[in-house]
Each structure stands twice: as C-alpha cells, then as structure tokens.
Coordinates of C-alpha atoms and ligand atoms in Angstrom, one line a residue:
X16 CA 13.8 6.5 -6.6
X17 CA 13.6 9.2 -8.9
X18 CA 15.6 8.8 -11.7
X19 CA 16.9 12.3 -12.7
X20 CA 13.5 12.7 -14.0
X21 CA 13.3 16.7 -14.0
X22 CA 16.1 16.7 -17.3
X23 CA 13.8 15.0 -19.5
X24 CA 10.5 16.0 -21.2
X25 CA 7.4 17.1 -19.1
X26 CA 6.0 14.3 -17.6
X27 CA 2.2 13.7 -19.1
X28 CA 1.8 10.5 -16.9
X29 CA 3.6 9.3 -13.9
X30 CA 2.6 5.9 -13.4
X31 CA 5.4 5.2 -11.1
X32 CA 3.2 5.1 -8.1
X33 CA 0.1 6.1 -7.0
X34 CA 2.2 8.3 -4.1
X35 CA 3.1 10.8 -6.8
X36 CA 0.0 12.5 -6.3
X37 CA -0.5 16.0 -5.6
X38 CA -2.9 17.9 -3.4
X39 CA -6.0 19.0 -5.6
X40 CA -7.2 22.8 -5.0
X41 CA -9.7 21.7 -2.9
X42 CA -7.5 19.5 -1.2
X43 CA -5.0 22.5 -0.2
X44 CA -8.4 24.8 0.5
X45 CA -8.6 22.3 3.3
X46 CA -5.6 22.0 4.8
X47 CA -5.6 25.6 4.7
X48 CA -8.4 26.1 7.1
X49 CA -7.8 23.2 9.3
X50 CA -8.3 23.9 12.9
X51 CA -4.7 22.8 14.5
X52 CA -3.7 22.7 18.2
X53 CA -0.6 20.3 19.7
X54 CA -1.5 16.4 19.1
X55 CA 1.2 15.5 21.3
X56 CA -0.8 17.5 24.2
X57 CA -3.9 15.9 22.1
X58 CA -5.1 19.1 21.0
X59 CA -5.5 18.9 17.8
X60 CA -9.4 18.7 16.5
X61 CA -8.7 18.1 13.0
X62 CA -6.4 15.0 14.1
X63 CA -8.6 13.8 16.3
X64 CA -12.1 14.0 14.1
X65 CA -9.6 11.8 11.6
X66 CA -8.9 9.5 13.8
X67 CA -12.8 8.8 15.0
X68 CA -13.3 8.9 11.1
X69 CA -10.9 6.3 10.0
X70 CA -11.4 4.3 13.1
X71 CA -15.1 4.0 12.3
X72 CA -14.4 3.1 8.7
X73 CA -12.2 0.4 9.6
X74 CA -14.3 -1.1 12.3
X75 CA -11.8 -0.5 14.9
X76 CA -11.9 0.9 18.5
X77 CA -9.7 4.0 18.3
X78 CA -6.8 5.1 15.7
X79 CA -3.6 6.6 15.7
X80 CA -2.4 9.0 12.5
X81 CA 1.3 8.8 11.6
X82 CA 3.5 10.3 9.4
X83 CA 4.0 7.4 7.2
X84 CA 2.8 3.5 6.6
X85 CA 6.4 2.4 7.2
X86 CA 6.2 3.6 10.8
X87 CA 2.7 3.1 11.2
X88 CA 3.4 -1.0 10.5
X89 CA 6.3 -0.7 12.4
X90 CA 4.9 0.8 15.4
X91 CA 1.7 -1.8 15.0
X92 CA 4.2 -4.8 15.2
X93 CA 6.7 -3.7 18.3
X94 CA 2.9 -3.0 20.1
X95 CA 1.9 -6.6 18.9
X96 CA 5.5 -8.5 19.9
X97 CA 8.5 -7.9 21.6
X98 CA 11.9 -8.9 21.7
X99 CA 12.7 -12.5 21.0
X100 CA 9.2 -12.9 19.9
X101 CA 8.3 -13.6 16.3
X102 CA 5.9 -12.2 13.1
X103 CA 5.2 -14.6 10.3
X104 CA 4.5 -12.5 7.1
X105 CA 4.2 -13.3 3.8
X106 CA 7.7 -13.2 1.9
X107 CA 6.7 -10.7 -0.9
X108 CA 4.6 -8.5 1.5
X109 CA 5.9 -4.6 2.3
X110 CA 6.6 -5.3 5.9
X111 CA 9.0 -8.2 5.0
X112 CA 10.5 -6.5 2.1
X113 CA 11.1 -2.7 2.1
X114 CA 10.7 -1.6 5.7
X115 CA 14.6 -2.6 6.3
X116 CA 13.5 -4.7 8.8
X117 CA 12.3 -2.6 11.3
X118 CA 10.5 -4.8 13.4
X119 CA 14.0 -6.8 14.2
X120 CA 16.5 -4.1 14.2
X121 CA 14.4 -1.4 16.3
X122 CA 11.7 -4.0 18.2
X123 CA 14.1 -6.9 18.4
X124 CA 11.3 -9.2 16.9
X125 CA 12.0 -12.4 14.4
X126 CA 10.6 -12.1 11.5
X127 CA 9.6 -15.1 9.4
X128 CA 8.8 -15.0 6.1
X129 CA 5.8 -17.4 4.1
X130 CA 5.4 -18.7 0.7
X131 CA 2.6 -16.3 -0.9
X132 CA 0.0 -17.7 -3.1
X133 CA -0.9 -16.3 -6.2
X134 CA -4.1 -14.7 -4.6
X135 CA -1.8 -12.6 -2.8
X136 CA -3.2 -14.5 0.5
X137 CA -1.1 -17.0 3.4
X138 CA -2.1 -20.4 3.5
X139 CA -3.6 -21.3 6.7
X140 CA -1.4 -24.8 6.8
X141 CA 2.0 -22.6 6.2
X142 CA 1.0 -20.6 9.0
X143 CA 0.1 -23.9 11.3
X144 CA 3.4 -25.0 10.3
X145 CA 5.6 -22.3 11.3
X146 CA 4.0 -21.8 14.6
X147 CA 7.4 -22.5 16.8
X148 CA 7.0 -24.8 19.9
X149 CA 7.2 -24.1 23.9
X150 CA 11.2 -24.8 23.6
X151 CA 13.8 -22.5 24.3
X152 CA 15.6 -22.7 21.2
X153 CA 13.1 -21.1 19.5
X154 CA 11.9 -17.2 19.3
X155 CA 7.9 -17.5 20.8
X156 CA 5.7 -17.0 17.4
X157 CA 2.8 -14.3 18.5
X158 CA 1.8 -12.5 15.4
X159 CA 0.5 -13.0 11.6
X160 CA 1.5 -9.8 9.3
X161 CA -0.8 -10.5 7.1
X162 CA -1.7 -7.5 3.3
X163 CA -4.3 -6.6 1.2
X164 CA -3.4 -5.2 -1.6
X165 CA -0.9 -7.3 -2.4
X166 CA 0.8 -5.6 -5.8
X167 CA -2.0 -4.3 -6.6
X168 CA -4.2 -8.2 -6.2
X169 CA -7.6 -7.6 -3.7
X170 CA -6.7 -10.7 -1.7
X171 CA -10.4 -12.5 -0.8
X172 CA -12.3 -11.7 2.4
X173 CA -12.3 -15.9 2.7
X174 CA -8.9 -16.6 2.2
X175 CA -8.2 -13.5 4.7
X176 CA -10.6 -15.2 7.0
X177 CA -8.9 -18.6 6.8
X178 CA -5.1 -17.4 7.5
X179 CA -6.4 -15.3 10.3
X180 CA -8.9 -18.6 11.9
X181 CA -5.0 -20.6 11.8
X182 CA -3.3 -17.5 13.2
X183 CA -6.2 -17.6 16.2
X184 CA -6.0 -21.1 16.5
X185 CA -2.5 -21.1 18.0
X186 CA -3.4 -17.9 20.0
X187 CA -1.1 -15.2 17.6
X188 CA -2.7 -12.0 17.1
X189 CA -3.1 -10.5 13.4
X190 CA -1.8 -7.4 12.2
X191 CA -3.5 -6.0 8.8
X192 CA -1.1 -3.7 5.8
X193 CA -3.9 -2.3 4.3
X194 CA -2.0 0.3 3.0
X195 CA -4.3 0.2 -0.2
X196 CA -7.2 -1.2 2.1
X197 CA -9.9 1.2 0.1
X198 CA -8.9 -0.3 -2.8
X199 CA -9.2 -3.5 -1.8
X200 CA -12.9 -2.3 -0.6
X201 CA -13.6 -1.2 -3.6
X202 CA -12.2 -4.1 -5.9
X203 CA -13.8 -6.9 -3.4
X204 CA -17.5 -4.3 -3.6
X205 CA -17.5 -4.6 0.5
X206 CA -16.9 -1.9 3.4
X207 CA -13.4 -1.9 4.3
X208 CA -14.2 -2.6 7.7
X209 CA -15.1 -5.7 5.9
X210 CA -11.7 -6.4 4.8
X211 CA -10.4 -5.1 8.1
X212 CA -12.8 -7.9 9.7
X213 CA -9.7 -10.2 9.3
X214 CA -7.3 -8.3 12.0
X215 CA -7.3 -7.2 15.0
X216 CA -4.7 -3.6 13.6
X217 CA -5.1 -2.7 10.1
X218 CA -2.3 0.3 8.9
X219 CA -4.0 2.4 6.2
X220 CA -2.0 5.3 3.6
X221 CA -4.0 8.5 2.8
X222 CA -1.0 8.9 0.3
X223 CA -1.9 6.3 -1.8
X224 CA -4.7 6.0 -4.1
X225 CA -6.8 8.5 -2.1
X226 CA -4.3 11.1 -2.9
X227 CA -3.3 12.8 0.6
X228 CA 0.4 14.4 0.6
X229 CA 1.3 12.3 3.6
X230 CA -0.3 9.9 6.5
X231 CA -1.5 7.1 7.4
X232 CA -3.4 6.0 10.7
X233 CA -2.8 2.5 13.2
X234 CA -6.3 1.3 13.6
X235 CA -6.9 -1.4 16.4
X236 CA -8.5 -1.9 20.2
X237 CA -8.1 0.8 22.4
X238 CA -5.2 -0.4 24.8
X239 CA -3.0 -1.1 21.6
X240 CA -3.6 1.9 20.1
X241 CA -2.5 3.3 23.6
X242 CA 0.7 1.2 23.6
X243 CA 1.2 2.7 20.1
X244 CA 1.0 6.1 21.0
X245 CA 4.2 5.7 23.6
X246 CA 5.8 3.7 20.9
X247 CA 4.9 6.1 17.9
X248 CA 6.8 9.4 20.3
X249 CA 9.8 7.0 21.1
X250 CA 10.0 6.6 17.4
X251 CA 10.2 10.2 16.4
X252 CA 6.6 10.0 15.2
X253 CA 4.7 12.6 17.7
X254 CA 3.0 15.7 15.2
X255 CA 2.5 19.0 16.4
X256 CA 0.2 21.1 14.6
X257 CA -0.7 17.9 12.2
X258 CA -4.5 18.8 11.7
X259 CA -3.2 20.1 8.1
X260 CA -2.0 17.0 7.3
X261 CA -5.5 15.5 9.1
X262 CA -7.4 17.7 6.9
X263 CA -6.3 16.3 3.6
X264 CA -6.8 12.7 5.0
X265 CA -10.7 13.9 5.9
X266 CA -10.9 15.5 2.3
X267 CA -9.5 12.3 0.5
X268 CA -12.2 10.5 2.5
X269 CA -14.7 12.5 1.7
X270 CA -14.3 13.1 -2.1
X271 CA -11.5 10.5 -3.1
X272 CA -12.9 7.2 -2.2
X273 CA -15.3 6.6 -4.6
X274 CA -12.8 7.7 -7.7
X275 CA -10.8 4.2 -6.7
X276 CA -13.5 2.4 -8.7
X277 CA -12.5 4.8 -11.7
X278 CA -8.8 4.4 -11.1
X279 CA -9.7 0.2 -11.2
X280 CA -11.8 0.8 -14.8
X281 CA -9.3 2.7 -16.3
X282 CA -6.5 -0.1 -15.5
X283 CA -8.4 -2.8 -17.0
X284 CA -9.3 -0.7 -20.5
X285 CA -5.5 0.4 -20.1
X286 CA -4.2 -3.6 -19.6
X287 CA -6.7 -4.4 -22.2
X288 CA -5.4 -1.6 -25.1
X289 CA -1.7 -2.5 -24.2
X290 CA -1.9 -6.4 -24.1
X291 CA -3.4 -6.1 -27.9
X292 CA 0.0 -4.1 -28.6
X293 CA 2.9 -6.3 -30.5
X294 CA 5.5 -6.7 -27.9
X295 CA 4.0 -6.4 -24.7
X296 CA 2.4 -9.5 -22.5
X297 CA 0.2 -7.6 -19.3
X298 CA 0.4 -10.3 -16.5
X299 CA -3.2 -11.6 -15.6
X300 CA -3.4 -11.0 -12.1
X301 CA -6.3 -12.2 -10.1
X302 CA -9.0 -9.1 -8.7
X303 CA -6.8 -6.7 -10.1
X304 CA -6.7 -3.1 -8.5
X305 CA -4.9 0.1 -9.8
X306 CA -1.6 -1.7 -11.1
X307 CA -0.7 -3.0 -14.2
X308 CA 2.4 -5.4 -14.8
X309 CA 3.9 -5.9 -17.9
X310 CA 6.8 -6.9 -19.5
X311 CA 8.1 -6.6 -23.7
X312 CA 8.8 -9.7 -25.3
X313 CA 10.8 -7.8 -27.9
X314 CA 13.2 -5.7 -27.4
X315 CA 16.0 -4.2 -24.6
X316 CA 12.8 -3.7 -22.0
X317 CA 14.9 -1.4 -20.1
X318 CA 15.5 1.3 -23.2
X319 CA 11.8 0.8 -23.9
X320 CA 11.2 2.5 -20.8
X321 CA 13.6 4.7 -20.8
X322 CA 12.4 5.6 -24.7
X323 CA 8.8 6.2 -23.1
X324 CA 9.6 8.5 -20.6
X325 CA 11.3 10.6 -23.2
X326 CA 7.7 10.7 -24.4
X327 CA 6.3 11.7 -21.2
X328 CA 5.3 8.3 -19.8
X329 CA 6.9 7.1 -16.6
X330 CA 6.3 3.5 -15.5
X331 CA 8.3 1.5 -13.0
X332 CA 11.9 -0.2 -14.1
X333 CA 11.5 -3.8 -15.9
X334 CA 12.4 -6.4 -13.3
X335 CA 11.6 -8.4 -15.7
X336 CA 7.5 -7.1 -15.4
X337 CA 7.2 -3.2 -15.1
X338 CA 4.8 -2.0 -12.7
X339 CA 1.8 0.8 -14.4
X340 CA -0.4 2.6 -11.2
X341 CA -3.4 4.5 -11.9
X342 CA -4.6 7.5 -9.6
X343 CA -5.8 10.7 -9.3
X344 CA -3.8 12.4 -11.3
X345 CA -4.4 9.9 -14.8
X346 CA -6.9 10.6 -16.5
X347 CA -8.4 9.8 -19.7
X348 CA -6.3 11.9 -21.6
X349 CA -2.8 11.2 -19.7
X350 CA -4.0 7.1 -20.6
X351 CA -4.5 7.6 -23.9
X352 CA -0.9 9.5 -24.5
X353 CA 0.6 6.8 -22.5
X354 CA -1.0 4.0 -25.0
X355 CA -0.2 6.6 -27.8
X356 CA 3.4 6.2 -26.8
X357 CA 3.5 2.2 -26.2
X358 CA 2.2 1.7 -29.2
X359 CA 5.1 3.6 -30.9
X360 CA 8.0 2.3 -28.8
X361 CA 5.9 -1.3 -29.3
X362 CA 6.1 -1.1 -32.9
X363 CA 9.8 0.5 -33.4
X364 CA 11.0 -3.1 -31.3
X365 CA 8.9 -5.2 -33.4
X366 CA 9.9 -3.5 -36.3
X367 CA 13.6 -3.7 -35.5
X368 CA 12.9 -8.1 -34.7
X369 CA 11.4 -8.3 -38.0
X370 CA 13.7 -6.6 -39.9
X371 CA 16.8 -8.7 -38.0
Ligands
PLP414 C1 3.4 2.3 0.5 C2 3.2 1.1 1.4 C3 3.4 1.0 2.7 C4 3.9 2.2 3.5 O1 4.7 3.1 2.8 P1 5.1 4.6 3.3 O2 5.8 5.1 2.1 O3 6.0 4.4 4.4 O4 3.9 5.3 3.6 C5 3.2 -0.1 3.4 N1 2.7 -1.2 2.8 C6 2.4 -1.3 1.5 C7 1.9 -2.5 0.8 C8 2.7 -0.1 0.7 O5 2.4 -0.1 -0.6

C-alpha cells in the first residue's frame, strides 16, 4: 500500500518493492514501436515472439502472457485442479498468502498449507504426509504449489528436486511461482530453465526485478497452456493490443537480466554497511537475492521508518523485520543516501538508549 507517500519529501530510494520500477527510455522506445494486432484473435506478433521467448527460457512447451502474477498463478492452478480437488503449498508462499485465495473461492480447490523450511523449500516427507487417501471424506490431493524466490531466499535446485520427486511419487502434478525465477537463476549461477526443471508450470513477473510496467507469462506443456487460455478469457484476462506491454517484457529480457547479479551485489555490500550500524540486526538469510530484512533493536522501529522516509528512504513497515528490495532504479548513489540516512536515524535511537 502506499502510504500517503506523495506529501513527504522526494523519494531518493524506494526500496518498498522491486515493482516500483519504472520504464527506462529505452524501455518506452520499445513499447512505442511494438507491432500490435488482437491477441485474443492471436494476432498480436509482439505477444506471441514473447511468449516463444519466455517459453524457451523456461524450458517449457508454449506460454501464455497475463496481466499479472496473481492471475497468472491462479489461472495455472484452476488448469492443474478442480473443484473438490486440493493444492499443497507452502504456508508463507504468495499463492497461500496474498492471492485472497483465489484458487478456492473462484476454482473451488482446497488449499493446504505446509511448514516451510528455512531454505525457503517443502520437505518431501510433509508433502508424503499430506497426500489425502482414496476416501470420500477427503478433497483428492493433485497438485504441489511449490516458490522460488521465497522472500527474496534462491531455494536449491536439490531441495526443489526432492519436494517435486515426493509430489511425483503420489502422482500430483507441480506448479512453479517463479515470480522472481531470474533471480533465483542468477543467485543459484544456473539457466532458469534449470530452476524451472522442478515443475511441470512455472508463473514468471516481468514487473519485478527485470523492471517491465506489467506482465507476467504461464509457462507449461502445450494442452495446459491451452486449458489456460479458456480459463485466462473467463477470468477477465484476454489483452487486445498487448504487444506494448509484450515489448517491454522482450526489452527487460534482453537488457535487464544480467543487471540482477548487480541488484544481488549491491544487497549484500548494503546488508553488510547496515548490520555494522548500532541498532540494526540484518537477518542472515540463506542464498540471498535482492531483499534485505532487518529489524532495530533500539528504538520505536515503526518511527524509525517513518523518520527515514522523511529523508527520502522508503523500506517496507517493521513486522517486526522490515523488508529492503534492490532493483533497477537503486543505484549506487540512491544506496549510499539510504545508508547515509540509517546511520543517522541509527544513531539518534542509540543515542536516546544511552542517554535514558
Ligand atoms: C509479486 C508476486 C506474485 C504476483 O504478483 P502480481 O502483483 O499479481 O504480479 C506472485 N508470487 C510472488 C512470490 C510474488 O512476489
């Protein structure tokens, strides 16, 4: 949520999300000459040459481009199960937690949440356990929801390998939120159709990380992404003229990709500078990505932040740990201001403790 935001100072660094992103020049250059036509009639080249693109970078038959990751998930599981049927999914994971249950209100599907490890990943015996018996008093288990990035941790391609060989062994299919799947790629130094290896439909954002104003595409075998295609126009999802949009996905995956690694350095020198600061513990999360969480130790955490955006710096609300993203639009500069200004809202807190 933004929170009144545009009354306070200019914002030097927005480290809210790494959705808050905004089209480079070159970005809007090509969205500008996109060749459009109707995708709904499937006449649109720009849509199309995406969806061979990301397809082929996922290791996937054929793809499907949506307006958003939420639908894009949503659509993926209704094509997977159907009514009375049942997802397990990890219990911190985005398709459990904030996509107001989608699957079960508009698919009529259970959804059954897991412990998650500290990797981020499902354990293959949780996942053995909850498979639900031939009886009819339970809802027929037929798909693992499984995520990588999990905030902001590059799960490992064994453990992914390991909670998908449990979900095969009891016949369910897999379903991949690899909404940050490029930085998982990039963290885990393997293709994502590597990390993708896992499932058989992997969801991935363009308006993450690699900076796209909106989309993300379904990637999975051919008859699925056929079945999503019905479900993705029942579900308001059908684009006209979306080869715009296309276009900044083709740019992002053209010139944005490789900047991930940049976005991951500059979070570790960042978690580095601001765990040194008085104050301010930086949780040590395994293969870290673009996030940082933190929390202060001293101090009302929640007028710390508050005190740092009025110096420019946006980070995400203390619950207790406060979430830091890296993207595009941080650089050097906007990295240094924001340790500039922890290390002055730091040091008024422990100045105030010591003086108490
Ligand atoms: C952002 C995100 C999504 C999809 O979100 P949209 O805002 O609907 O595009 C799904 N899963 C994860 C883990 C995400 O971070």
């Amino acid at each position: 949520m933004p929170d009144g935001l545009s009354a306070l100072a200019p914002l030097v660094a927005d480290f809210r999300s790494d959705t808050v992103t905004r089209p480079s020049a070159a970005m809007r250059a090509a969205m500008a000459a996109a060749a459009v036509g109707d995708d709904v009639y499937r006449e649109d080249p720009t849509v199309a040459a995406l969806e061979e693109r990301i397809a082929a970078d996922t290791g996937k038959e054929a793809a499907l481009f949506f307006p958003s990751g939420t639908q894009s998930n949503l659509t993926a599981l209704m094509a997977h199960c159907g009514r009375g049927e049942e997802i397990l999914v990890g219990r911190a994971y985005h398709t459990f937690v904030y996509e107001a249950a989608g699957a079960s209100v508009l698919g009529g599907a259970a959804l059954f949440a897991l412990p998650v490890a500290a990797d981020g990943a499902l354990e293959p015996s949780d996942i053995a356990a909850a498979v639900k018996a031939d009886d009819p008093h339970f809802p027929i288990t037929t798909l693992v929801s499984l995520e990588n990035t999990v905030t902001g941790r590059a799960v490992p391609l064994d453990r992914m390998a390991a909670a998908s060989a449990a979900a095969r062994a009891h016949g369910l299919a897999v379903h991949l939120d690899g909404a940050r799947l490029f930085n998982a790629a990039a963290a885990l130094e393997v293709a994502p159709a590597a990390v993708a290896a896992a499932a058989d439909s992997v969801s991935v954002c363009f308006s993450k990380g690699l900076g796209a104003p909106v989309g993300s595409a379904l990637c999975g075998p051919t008859p699925l992404i056929d079945k999503a295609r019905r479900l993705r126009k029942m579900l308001g999802g059908g684009m006209r003229q979306a080869g715009v949009m296309a276009a900044a996905a083709l740019h992002a995956l053209d010139h944005h990709v490789d900047v991930l690694r940049e976005d991951h350095a500059r979070a570790r020198r960042l978690a580095d500078a601001l765990s040194a600061l008085p104050g301010v513990e930086v949780r040590a999360d395994p293969n870290p990505t673009n996030m940082i969480y933190l929390r202060f130790t001293a101090g009302d955490g929640a007028a710390m932040v508050a005190e740092l955006r009025r110096r420019g710096v946006a980070v995400g609300r203390p619950s207790p740990w406060s979430r830091l993203v890296l993207h595009l639009d941080i650089d050097d500069a906007a990295a240094a201001h924001a340790l500039n200004a922890f290390e002055a809202v730091a040091g008024d807190a422990s100045a105030a403790a010591g003086s108490a």
